[in-house]
Amino acid sequence: MSMTTRTDSEPAALHHADSHDLIRVQGARENNLKDVNVELPKRRLTVFTGVSGSGKSSLVFGTIAAESQRMINETYSAFVQGFMPALARPEVDRLEGLTTAIIVDQERMGANPRSTVGTATDANAMLRILFSRLGEPHIGSPNAYSFNVPTVKASGAITVERGNKTKAEKATFNRLGGMCPRCEGMGSVSDFDLTALYDDTKSLAEGALTVPGYSMDGWYGRIFSGAGLPMDKPIAKFSKKELHKLLYSDPEKIKVEGVNLTYEGLIPKIQKSMLSKDREAMQPHVRAFVDRAITFTTCPDCGGTRLAQEALSSKIRGKNIADVCSMQISDLAGWIRELDEPSVAPLLAGLQDLLDSFTEIGLGYLSLDRPAGTLSGGEAQRTKMIRHLGSSLTDVTYVFDEPTIGLHPHDIERMNNLLLQLRDKGNTVLVVEHKPEAIAIADHVVDLGPRAGSEGGEVVFEGTVDGLRVSDTLTGRHLDDRAALKPSVRTPSGALEVRGASANNLQNVDADIPLGVLSVITGVAGSGKSSLIHGSVAGRDGVVVVDQSAIRGSRRSNPATYTGLLDPIRKAFAKANGVKPALFSSNSEGACPTCNGAGVIYTDLGVMATVESTCEDCEGKRFQASVLEYRLGGRNIAEVLAMPVTEAEEFFSAGEARTPAAHKILDRLADVGLGYLSLGQPLTTLSGGERQRLKLATQMGEKGDIYILDEPTTGLHLADVEQLLGLLDRLVDAGKSVIVIEHHQAVMAHADWIIDLGPGAGHDGGRIVFEGTPAALVAARSTLTGKHLAAYVGA
C-alpha cells in the first residue's frame, strides 16, 4: 500500500533510465576536427551548418554514425564479423549516449537491373499480396506476381509415410513465379551485333575476337583450341557447326593440358559476365563495347513489363499488376483509395500511407516500375527516406546528408515536415544542411568553421536558430541574406530554338532559350527541367554540359590528376632536381612498391565492402622514401599534394616554385569555390556538388560557347553562393551563354531570363508556365516558383 501512495504522490520524479537525453562527443579529431566537444539533444532535430569542408561530415558521419555502426557490428557473432569490414574506431576521446544510427545518404541506389522504385520500397511486396488475394482469376501466391521469381517445375519420386510403412510415389511439383521466361525479368532482350564481336577475315589465332579481355595469348587461346575449334581458319570460313560452337555452345567440360576447365559459347559467356551488371557499374572500355555490340529491345513476350503471361492475366478492376505499377504514383494512390475490401483493409491502409508519403515528399510523379538506377541522387535519398518513414523503429538516430538537394522551395516545405515527423516519432534527427529554410526548423544548431580545411574544424556556435542569427559566424551573418532582383538584365545576342520537345513528360514544348545571357530553368522536382535541357539542348555543337554525375576515375584519381595540374608540377620538380618527371607520379616510377602508390592497401572480402588500411611503408604518402628527398621551394611532392588549393596557389605563384601553368589551373579551382580541397584528395571522397565544380573548373579552359550547369549550388554554403554568382557573371561577360537548372532563389533572382516548367510534376507538369525576366515572374506571382521567389526577395 505504501508503495502505491508514494508513486501517486510523486508523479514528477523522473526514472533514472529516462535521464540519458544527450549524445555527448568529447575530443573529436577525425580529419580536420580540432578537439571538438558537442552535446546534442536526443529526440530533437539538430542541424549542422558551416562552409563546405568545415568538418560537418567528419563530425556527423565520420565520428557519431561511424562509431554507432562499429558498435552494432560488434554485436554479431565472430563468424559474421569475419565477413564484415573491420571499422577503425574514430579519433575521439569519448562518446556517450549513442543510439543506433541509420544513414540516409545521396548515393545512387543499387545497380541491380531488376531493382525498381517498387522493389526498393515495400510497395511491390504489398501489391503482390493484394493481387494474390483479390486478383481474378486467382493464380497463386504473391510470388506468382514477382518478376524476380522464376517458375519452377519438378517431377520425380517422393517418399510418403503411411502408418509404419514408407512408400515411393511419383509426383510432379509446380511453383508459379511471375518472371517472364524470355527476358528473365529484365523487361528487355539483347541482340548481338556479331560484327562487333569478331573480325571474320581473321582466324582466332590472329586475334579475330574484339571482346575486351579475350586475348589468345592466355588461357582463352588454350580453351578454344582444347574445345576443338580451328584456330588458324578465318571465321568467315567456319562451318555452321563450328560457328554455333564458338558463339552459342552450352557449357561443356574439357581437359586442357591436364587441367579440367569449362568451355562455353561466346554469347552466353558475355551475357553472364557483362550483361548481368548495371551499365553504370561497368568499366569505361567494357561499357563502350556493350554499347557497340548489343542492342536492347523491349521483350516481345511481356512487352517490357518483366512479368509472365499468367501474372498479366490476373486483374483487379480491369487492371493487372503491371498496369498498376506503370501508373504515376499519385494516380495509383487514388485508385487504391477507391478499393473497398474489408478482407484486406489493414493492407490497403498500409499501402495507402506508403503511396501518400511518396506524394507528400514530392515523388508522386514517379511510377513503381521506374528502374532504381535511373533516379537522381536527391530522388534516391527521398526514396530511402520513405522506407524509414514507414519503419516501426523509434529511438534511433537518423543522419541526413543535405536532404533538400534537387528540391524546389515548394518541396522543401514538405521535406521539412517529413523530418519533423521522424523526430516526433521519438527519433534523434541529425541533418547536414546549407539551405536557410531547412536550418530554420532546427531545435538545435551546431555551426562549424570558421572556414574550410585546416582553417575549419571548430565549433563556432551551438544553440538555437535565433542564437545563430545574432552570432557573428559566417553562417549567422549570411542566414538572412536575400539576393535582390537585378535592376537591369542583359540583352540576348540570339536564341537557341527548341521545337516540339516531348522527352519523358514534356508535352510538345516549344522554347527559345536566349543566348549570351544567364538563363535559369526552374520548376518543382519532376516538372521536366532535365528532360528539356538534356533531351533537346545537350547534344548540340559547342554545348558543354557540367552535371553531378560521378567523375570517371579510379581510387587513384585526385583533383591534381583530373585537372591536368600534376603535369606542370611534375615537370617543375624534375627540372629543379635534375631527374625525370615519372618519379613524381604515384602511378608510375615513384610509387611506393608495397601499396603500388595507392597509399592504402585494399583487402577485398568478396561478399562485404572492401576494407582499406593505410600502407605502413609509406604511411599513406604514396611515394618511395627516396622520391620524398627531392624538394621544390622547400617542399617535397607529398607535402605539395597535401596542400589545399589556396595554399598551393600562393606556393606556385612566386619564388623557386613559380609555375604559371599550375597557377592558372589552381586559379580556376579557387574560382569555383574549391579553395579548401587538397590536391591529393581521392575523387571518390568528393560530394556531388564538389564533383560538379571540379568539372566546371576543368572545362572552363575548354572551348565551348554554351555552358549547361545542373544545380551548381549543391553543397554550397550561403557565403559561397555569392562567389558562384560572380563566376557565372564572369562566364557570361566573357561572351558565353550559361543555362542553369536551379532551385536556389538567389540564382533565380540573379538570372537575366527564367523559364519555369510545371505547373506540377509528372503528367501534371511538362509545360512551360512562364518565360521572362525574374522581375516579371515576381510581379505576376502566377506560378509556384513566382510565389516563392517573391517571398524570398521580399517583394
JSON list of N, CA, C and O in Angstrom, two decimals, residues 146-186:
[
{"chain": "A", "resi": 146, "resn": "SER", "atom": "N", "xyz": [5.72, -11.83, -58.87]},
{"chain": "A", "resi": 146, "resn": "SER", "atom": "CA", "xyz": [7.04, -11.19, -58.73]},
{"chain": "A", "resi": 146, "resn": "SER", "atom": "C", "xyz": [7.91, -11.48, -59.94]},
{"chain": "A", "resi": 146, "resn": "SER", "atom": "O", "xyz": [8.13, -12.64, -60.28]},
{"chain": "A", "resi": 147, "resn": "PHE", "atom": "N", "xyz": [8.43, -10.41, -60.58]},
{"chain": "A", "resi": 147, "resn": "PHE", "atom": "CA", "xyz": [9.28, -10.65, -61.75]},
{"chain": "A", "resi": 147, "resn": "PHE", "atom": "C", "xyz": [10.69, -11.07, -61.33]},
{"chain": "A", "resi": 147, "resn": "PHE", "atom": "O", "xyz": [11.56, -11.23, -62.17]},
{"chain": "A", "resi": 148, "resn": "ASN", "atom": "N", "xyz": [10.91, -11.23, -60.03]},
{"chain": "A", "resi": 148, "resn": "ASN", "atom": "CA", "xyz": [12.22, -11.73, -59.58]},
{"chain": "A", "resi": 148, "resn": "ASN", "atom": "C", "xyz": [12.18, -13.22, -59.23]},
{"chain": "A", "resi": 148, "resn": "ASN", "atom": "O", "xyz": [13.18, -13.77, -58.78]},
{"chain": "A", "resi": 149, "resn": "VAL", "atom": "N", "xyz": [11.01, -13.85, -59.38]},
{"chain": "A", "resi": 149, "resn": "VAL", "atom": "CA", "xyz": [10.89, -15.27, -59.01]},
{"chain": "A", "resi": 149, "resn": "VAL", "atom": "C", "xyz": [10.53, -16.09, -60.26]},
{"chain": "A", "resi": 149, "resn": "VAL", "atom": "O", "xyz": [9.47, -15.89, -60.85]},
{"chain": "A", "resi": 150, "resn": "PRO", "atom": "N", "xyz": [11.43, -17.01, -60.66]},
{"chain": "A", "resi": 150, "resn": "PRO", "atom": "CA", "xyz": [11.11, -17.81, -61.86]},
{"chain": "A", "resi": 150, "resn": "PRO", "atom": "C", "xyz": [10.14, -18.95, -61.53]},
{"chain": "A", "resi": 150, "resn": "PRO", "atom": "O", "xyz": [9.99, -19.34, -60.38]},
{"chain": "A", "resi": 151, "resn": "THR", "atom": "N", "xyz": [9.46, -19.46, -62.56]},
{"chain": "A", "resi": 151, "resn": "THR", "atom": "CA", "xyz": [8.58, -20.62, -62.38]},
{"chain": "A", "resi": 151, "resn": "THR", "atom": "C", "xyz": [9.44, -21.88, -62.30]},
{"chain": "A", "resi": 151, "resn": "THR", "atom": "O", "xyz": [10.37, -22.04, -63.08]},
{"chain": "A", "resi": 152, "resn": "VAL", "atom": "N", "xyz": [9.11, -22.75, -61.35]},
{"chain": "A", "resi": 152, "resn": "VAL", "atom": "CA", "xyz": [9.90, -23.97, -61.17]},
{"chain": "A", "resi": 152, "resn": "VAL", "atom": "C", "xyz": [8.99, -25.17, -61.37]},
{"chain": "A", "resi": 152, "resn": "VAL", "atom": "O", "xyz": [7.88, -25.20, -60.82]},
{"chain": "A", "resi": 153, "resn": "LYS", "atom": "N", "xyz": [9.46, -26.14, -62.17]},
{"chain": "A", "resi": 153, "resn": "LYS", "atom": "CA", "xyz": [8.69, -27.39, -62.33]},
{"chain": "A", "resi": 153, "resn": "LYS", "atom": "C", "xyz": [9.63, -28.54, -62.01]},
{"chain": "A", "resi": 153, "resn": "LYS", "atom": "O", "xyz": [10.79, -28.51, -62.41]},
{"chain": "A", "resi": 154, "resn": "ALA", "atom": "N", "xyz": [9.11, -29.54, -61.29]},
{"chain": "A", "resi": 154, "resn": "ALA", "atom": "CA", "xyz": [9.96, -30.71, -60.98]},
{"chain": "A", "resi": 154, "resn": "ALA", "atom": "C", "xyz": [9.09, -31.94, -60.98]},
{"chain": "A", "resi": 154, "resn": "ALA", "atom": "O", "xyz": [7.90, -31.88, -60.67]},
{"chain": "A", "resi": 155, "resn": "SER", "atom": "N", "xyz": [9.68, -33.09, -61.34]},
{"chain": "A", "resi": 155, "resn": "SER", "atom": "CA", "xyz": [8.92, -34.33, -61.21]},
{"chain": "A", "resi": 155, "resn": "SER", "atom": "C", "xyz": [9.89, -35.41, -60.78]},
{"chain": "A", "resi": 155, "resn": "SER", "atom": "O", "xyz": [11.08, -35.33, -61.05]},
{"chain": "A", "resi": 156, "resn": "GLY", "atom": "N", "xyz": [9.36, -36.42, -60.05]},
{"chain": "A", "resi": 156, "resn": "GLY", "atom": "CA", "xyz": [10.25, -37.47, -59.58]},
{"chain": "A", "resi": 156, "resn": "GLY", "atom": "C", "xyz": [9.58, -38.24, -58.46]},
{"chain": "A", "resi": 156, "resn": "GLY", "atom": "O", "xyz": [8.37, -38.12, -58.23]},
{"chain": "A", "resi": 157, "resn": "ALA", "atom": "N", "xyz": [10.37, -39.07, -57.78]},
{"chain": "A", "resi": 157, "resn": "ALA", "atom": "CA", "xyz": [9.80, -39.89, -56.72]},
{"chain": "A", "resi": 157, "resn": "ALA", "atom": "C", "xyz": [9.82, -39.14, -55.41]},
{"chain": "A", "resi": 157, "resn": "ALA", "atom": "O", "xyz": [10.81, -38.47, -55.09]},
{"chain": "A", "resi": 158, "resn": "ILE", "atom": "N", "xyz": [8.72, -39.23, -54.65]},
{"chain": "A", "resi": 158, "resn": "ILE", "atom": "CA", "xyz": [8.71, -38.67, -53.31]},
{"chain": "A", "resi": 158, "resn": "ILE", "atom": "C", "xyz": [8.40, -39.80, -52.33]},
{"chain": "A", "resi": 158, "resn": "ILE", "atom": "O", "xyz": [7.78, -40.79, -52.70]},
{"chain": "A", "resi": 159, "resn": "THR", "atom": "N", "xyz": [8.86, -39.67, -51.12]},
{"chain": "A", "resi": 159, "resn": "THR", "atom": "CA", "xyz": [8.62, -40.72, -50.12]},
{"chain": "A", "resi": 159, "resn": "THR", "atom": "C", "xyz": [7.42, -40.36, -49.28]},
{"chain": "A", "resi": 159, "resn": "THR", "atom": "O", "xyz": [7.37, -39.26, -48.71]},
{"chain": "A", "resi": 160, "resn": "VAL", "atom": "N", "xyz": [6.44, -41.26, -49.20]},
{"chain": "A", "resi": 160, "resn": "VAL", "atom": "CA", "xyz": [5.23, -40.99, -48.42]},
{"chain": "A", "resi": 160, "resn": "VAL", "atom": "C", "xyz": [5.21, -41.95, -47.24]},
{"chain": "A", "resi": 160, "resn": "VAL", "atom": "O", "xyz": [5.44, -43.17, -47.42]},
{"chain": "A", "resi": 161, "resn": "GLU", "atom": "N", "xyz": [4.96, -41.43, -46.03]},
{"chain": "A", "resi": 161, "resn": "GLU", "atom": "CA", "xyz": [4.89, -42.32, -44.86]},
{"chain": "A", "resi": 161, "resn": "GLU", "atom": "C", "xyz": [3.43, -42.55, -44.52]},
{"chain": "A", "resi": 161, "resn": "GLU", "atom": "O", "xyz": [2.69, -41.58, -44.30]},
{"chain": "A", "resi": 162, "resn": "ARG", "atom": "N", "xyz": [3.03, -43.82, -44.46]},
{"chain": "A", "resi": 162, "resn": "ARG", "atom": "CA", "xyz": [1.67, -44.14, -44.02]},
{"chain": "A", "resi": 162, "resn": "ARG", "atom": "C", "xyz": [1.78, -45.24, -42.98]},
{"chain": "A", "resi": 162, "resn": "ARG", "atom": "O", "xyz": [2.33, -46.30, -43.27]},
{"chain": "A", "resi": 163, "resn": "GLY", "atom": "N", "xyz": [1.22, -45.01, -41.80]},
{"chain": "A", "resi": 163, "resn": "GLY", "atom": "CA", "xyz": [1.37, -45.99, -40.73]},
{"chain": "A", "resi": 163, "resn": "GLY", "atom": "C", "xyz": [2.86, -46.18, -40.46]},
{"chain": "A", "resi": 163, "resn": "GLY", "atom": "O", "xyz": [3.58, -45.23, -40.25]},
{"chain": "A", "resi": 164, "resn": "ASN", "atom": "N", "xyz": [3.31, -47.46, -40.49]},
{"chain": "A", "resi": 164, "resn": "ASN", "atom": "CA", "xyz": [4.73, -47.70, -40.27]},
{"chain": "A", "resi": 164, "resn": "ASN", "atom": "C", "xyz": [5.49, -47.87, -41.57]},
{"chain": "A", "resi": 164, "resn": "ASN", "atom": "O", "xyz": [6.68, -48.12, -41.58]},
{"chain": "A", "resi": 165, "resn": "LYS", "atom": "N", "xyz": [4.75, -47.78, -42.66]},
{"chain": "A", "resi": 165, "resn": "LYS", "atom": "CA", "xyz": [5.41, -48.08, -43.94]},
{"chain": "A", "resi": 165, "resn": "LYS", "atom": "C", "xyz": [5.77, -46.80, -44.68]},
{"chain": "A", "resi": 165, "resn": "LYS", "atom": "O", "xyz": [5.05, -45.81, -44.62]},
{"chain": "A", "resi": 166, "resn": "THR", "atom": "N", "xyz": [6.87, -46.84, -45.38]},
{"chain": "A", "resi": 166, "resn": "THR", "atom": "CA", "xyz": [7.20, -45.72, -46.29]},
{"chain": "A", "resi": 166, "resn": "THR", "atom": "C", "xyz": [7.12, -46.27, -47.70]},
{"chain": "A", "resi": 166, "resn": "THR", "atom": "O", "xyz": [7.50, -47.42, -47.97]},
{"chain": "A", "resi": 167, "resn": "LYS", "atom": "N", "xyz": [6.64, -45.43, -48.60]},
{"chain": "A", "resi": 167, "resn": "LYS", "atom": "CA", "xyz": [6.39, -45.92, -49.95]},
{"chain": "A", "resi": 167, "resn": "LYS", "atom": "C", "xyz": [6.80, -44.81, -50.93]},
{"chain": "A", "resi": 167, "resn": "LYS", "atom": "O", "xyz": [6.53, -43.62, -50.67]},
{"chain": "A", "resi": 168, "resn": "ALA", "atom": "N", "xyz": [7.45, -45.17, -52.01]},
{"chain": "A", "resi": 168, "resn": "ALA", "atom": "CA", "xyz": [7.83, -44.16, -53.01]},
{"chain": "A", "resi": 168, "resn": "ALA", "atom": "C", "xyz": [6.69, -43.98, -54.00]},
{"chain": "A", "resi": 168, "resn": "ALA", "atom": "O", "xyz": [6.13, -44.96, -54.50]},
{"chain": "A", "resi": 169, "resn": "GLU", "atom": "N", "xyz": [6.32, -42.71, -54.23]},
{"chain": "A", "resi": 169, "resn": "GLU", "atom": "CA", "xyz": [5.27, -42.43, -55.21]},
{"chain": "A", "resi": 169, "resn": "GLU", "atom": "C", "xyz": [5.78, -41.41, -56.21]},
{"chain": "A", "resi": 169, "resn": "GLU", "atom": "O", "xyz": [6.61, -40.56, -55.88]},
{"chain": "A", "resi": 170, "resn": "LYS", "atom": "N", "xyz": [5.24, -41.47, -57.44]},
{"chain": "A", "resi": 170, "resn": "LYS", "atom": "CA", "xyz": [5.63, -40.47, -58.43]},
{"chain": "A", "resi": 170, "resn": "LYS", "atom": "C", "xyz": [4.83, -39.20, -58.21]},
{"chain": "A", "resi": 170, "resn": "LYS", "atom": "O", "xyz": [3.64, -39.25, -57.91]},
{"chain": "A", "resi": 171, "resn": "ALA", "atom": "N", "xyz": [5.49, -38.04, -58.35]},
{"chain": "A", "resi": 171, "resn": "ALA", "atom": "CA", "xyz": [4.74, -36.79, -58.17]},
{"chain": "A", "resi": 171, "resn": "ALA", "atom": "C", "xyz": [5.36, -35.70, -59.04]},
{"chain": "A", "resi": 171, "resn": "ALA", "atom": "O", "xyz": [6.54, -35.77, -59.38]},
{"chain": "A", "resi": 172, "resn": "THR", "atom": "N", "xyz": [4.55, -34.74, -59.42]},
{"chain": "A", "resi": 172, "resn": "THR", "atom": "CA", "xyz": [5.10, -33.56, -60.10]},
{"chain": "A", "resi": 172, "resn": "THR", "atom": "C", "xyz": [4.83, -32.37, -59.21]},
{"chain": "A", "resi": 172, "resn": "THR", "atom": "O", "xyz": [3.85, -32.34, -58.47]},
{"chain": "A", "resi": 173, "resn": "PHE", "atom": "N", "xyz": [5.71, -31.41, -59.33]},
{"chain": "A", "resi": 173, "resn": "PHE", "atom": "CA", "xyz": [5.61, -30.26, -58.43]},
{"chain": "A", "resi": 173, "resn": "PHE", "atom": "C", "xyz": [5.76, -28.99, -59.27]},
{"chain": "A", "resi": 173, "resn": "PHE", "atom": "O", "xyz": [6.65, -28.91, -60.11]},
{"chain": "A", "resi": 174, "resn": "ASN", "atom": "N", "xyz": [4.86, -28.04, -59.08]},
{"chain": "A", "resi": 174, "resn": "ASN", "atom": "CA", "xyz": [4.94, -26.76, -59.82]},
{"chain": "A", "resi": 174, "resn": "ASN", "atom": "C", "xyz": [4.94, -25.62, -58.83]},
{"chain": "A", "resi": 174, "resn": "ASN", "atom": "O", "xyz": [4.15, -25.61, -57.91]},
{"chain": "A", "resi": 175, "resn": "ARG", "atom": "N", "xyz": [5.83, -24.65, -59.04]},
{"chain": "A", "resi": 175, "resn": "ARG", "atom": "CA", "xyz": [5.70, -23.41, -58.27]},
{"chain": "A", "resi": 175, "resn": "ARG", "atom": "C", "xyz": [5.68, -22.27, -59.27]},
{"chain": "A", "resi": 175, "resn": "ARG", "atom": "O", "xyz": [6.63, -22.10, -60.03]},
{"chain": "A", "resi": 176, "resn": "LEU", "atom": "N", "xyz": [4.60, -21.54, -59.26]},
{"chain": "A", "resi": 176, "resn": "LEU", "atom": "CA", "xyz": [4.44, -20.50, -60.27]},
{"chain": "A", "resi": 176, "resn": "LEU", "atom": "C", "xyz": [5.15, -19.22, -59.81]},
{"chain": "A", "resi": 176, "resn": "LEU", "atom": "O", "xyz": [4.90, -18.72, -58.71]},
{"chain": "A", "resi": 177, "resn": "GLY", "atom": "N", "xyz": [6.06, -18.73, -60.64]},
{"chain": "A", "resi": 177, "resn": "GLY", "atom": "CA", "xyz": [6.71, -17.44, -60.36]},
{"chain": "A", "resi": 177, "resn": "GLY", "atom": "C", "xyz": [6.24, -16.44, -61.39]},
{"chain": "A", "resi": 177, "resn": "GLY", "atom": "O", "xyz": [5.69, -16.82, -62.42]},
{"chain": "A", "resi": 178, "resn": "GLY", "atom": "N", "xyz": [6.49, -15.17, -61.15]},
{"chain": "A", "resi": 178, "resn": "GLY", "atom": "CA", "xyz": [5.99, -14.16, -62.09]},
{"chain": "A", "resi": 178, "resn": "GLY", "atom": "C", "xyz": [6.99, -13.75, -63.14]},
{"chain": "A", "resi": 178, "resn": "GLY", "atom": "O", "xyz": [6.70, -12.90, -63.98]},
{"chain": "A", "resi": 179, "resn": "MET", "atom": "N", "xyz": [8.21, -14.32, -63.12]},
{"chain": "A", "resi": 179, "resn": "MET", "atom": "CA", "xyz": [9.25, -13.85, -64.04]},
{"chain": "A", "resi": 179, "resn": "MET", "atom": "C", "xyz": [8.95, -14.24, -65.48]},
{"chain": "A", "resi": 179, "resn": "MET", "atom": "O", "xyz": [8.64, -15.40, -65.75]},
{"chain": "A", "resi": 180, "resn": "CYS", "atom": "N", "xyz": [9.04, -13.28, -66.38]},
{"chain": "A", "resi": 180, "resn": "CYS", "atom": "CA", "xyz": [8.88, -13.58, -67.80]},
{"chain": "A", "resi": 180, "resn": "CYS", "atom": "C", "xyz": [10.03, -14.50, -68.21]},
{"chain": "A", "resi": 180, "resn": "CYS", "atom": "O", "xyz": [11.19, -14.10, -68.04]},
{"chain": "A", "resi": 181, "resn": "PRO", "atom": "N", "xyz": [9.76, -15.69, -68.75]},
{"chain": "A", "resi": 181, "resn": "PRO", "atom": "CA", "xyz": [10.86, -16.63, -69.02]},
{"chain": "A", "resi": 181, "resn": "PRO", "atom": "C", "xyz": [11.81, -16.13, -70.11]},
{"chain": "A", "resi": 181, "resn": "PRO", "atom": "O", "xyz": [12.99, -16.41, -70.07]},
{"chain": "A", "resi": 182, "resn": "ARG", "atom": "N", "xyz": [11.29, -15.33, -71.03]},
{"chain": "A", "resi": 182, "resn": "ARG", "atom": "CA", "xyz": [12.16, -14.94, -72.15]},
{"chain": "A", "resi": 182, "resn": "ARG", "atom": "C", "xyz": [13.22, -13.92, -71.73]},
{"chain": "A", "resi": 182, "resn": "ARG", "atom": "O", "xyz": [14.39, -14.05, -72.04]},
{"chain": "A", "resi": 183, "resn": "CYS", "atom": "N", "xyz": [12.80, -12.85, -71.02]},
{"chain": "A", "resi": 183, "resn": "CYS", "atom": "CA", "xyz": [13.79, -11.81, -70.68]},
{"chain": "A", "resi": 183, "resn": "CYS", "atom": "C", "xyz": [14.29, -11.95, -69.25]},
{"chain": "A", "resi": 183, "resn": "CYS", "atom": "O", "xyz": [15.05, -11.12, -68.77]},
{"chain": "A", "resi": 184, "resn": "GLU", "atom": "N", "xyz": [13.85, -13.00, -68.55]},
{"chain": "A", "resi": 184, "resn": "GLU", "atom": "CA", "xyz": [14.28, -13.26, -67.17]},
{"chain": "A", "resi": 184, "resn": "GLU", "atom": "C", "xyz": [14.05, -12.05, -66.26]},
{"chain": "A", "resi": 184, "resn": "GLU", "atom": "O", "xyz": [14.91, -11.68, -65.46]},
{"chain": "A", "resi": 185, "resn": "GLY", "atom": "N", "xyz": [12.89, -11.43, -66.41]},
{"chain": "A", "resi": 185, "resn": "GLY", "atom": "CA", "xyz": [12.53, -10.34, -65.50]},
{"chain": "A", "resi": 185, "resn": "GLY", "atom": "C", "xyz": [13.27, -9.04, -65.75]},
{"chain": "A", "resi": 185, "resn": "GLY", "atom": "O", "xyz": [13.25, -8.14, -64.93]},
{"chain": "A", "resi": 186, "resn": "MET", "atom": "N", "xyz": [13.94, -8.91, -66.89]},
{"chain": "A", "resi": 186, "resn": "MET", "atom": "CA", "xyz": [14.69, -7.68, -67.18]},
{"chain": "A", "resi": 186, "resn": "MET", "atom": "C", "xyz": [13.83, -6.68, -67.96]},
{"chain": "A", "resi": 186, "resn": "MET", "atom": "O", "xyz": [14.12, -5.49, -67.97]}
]
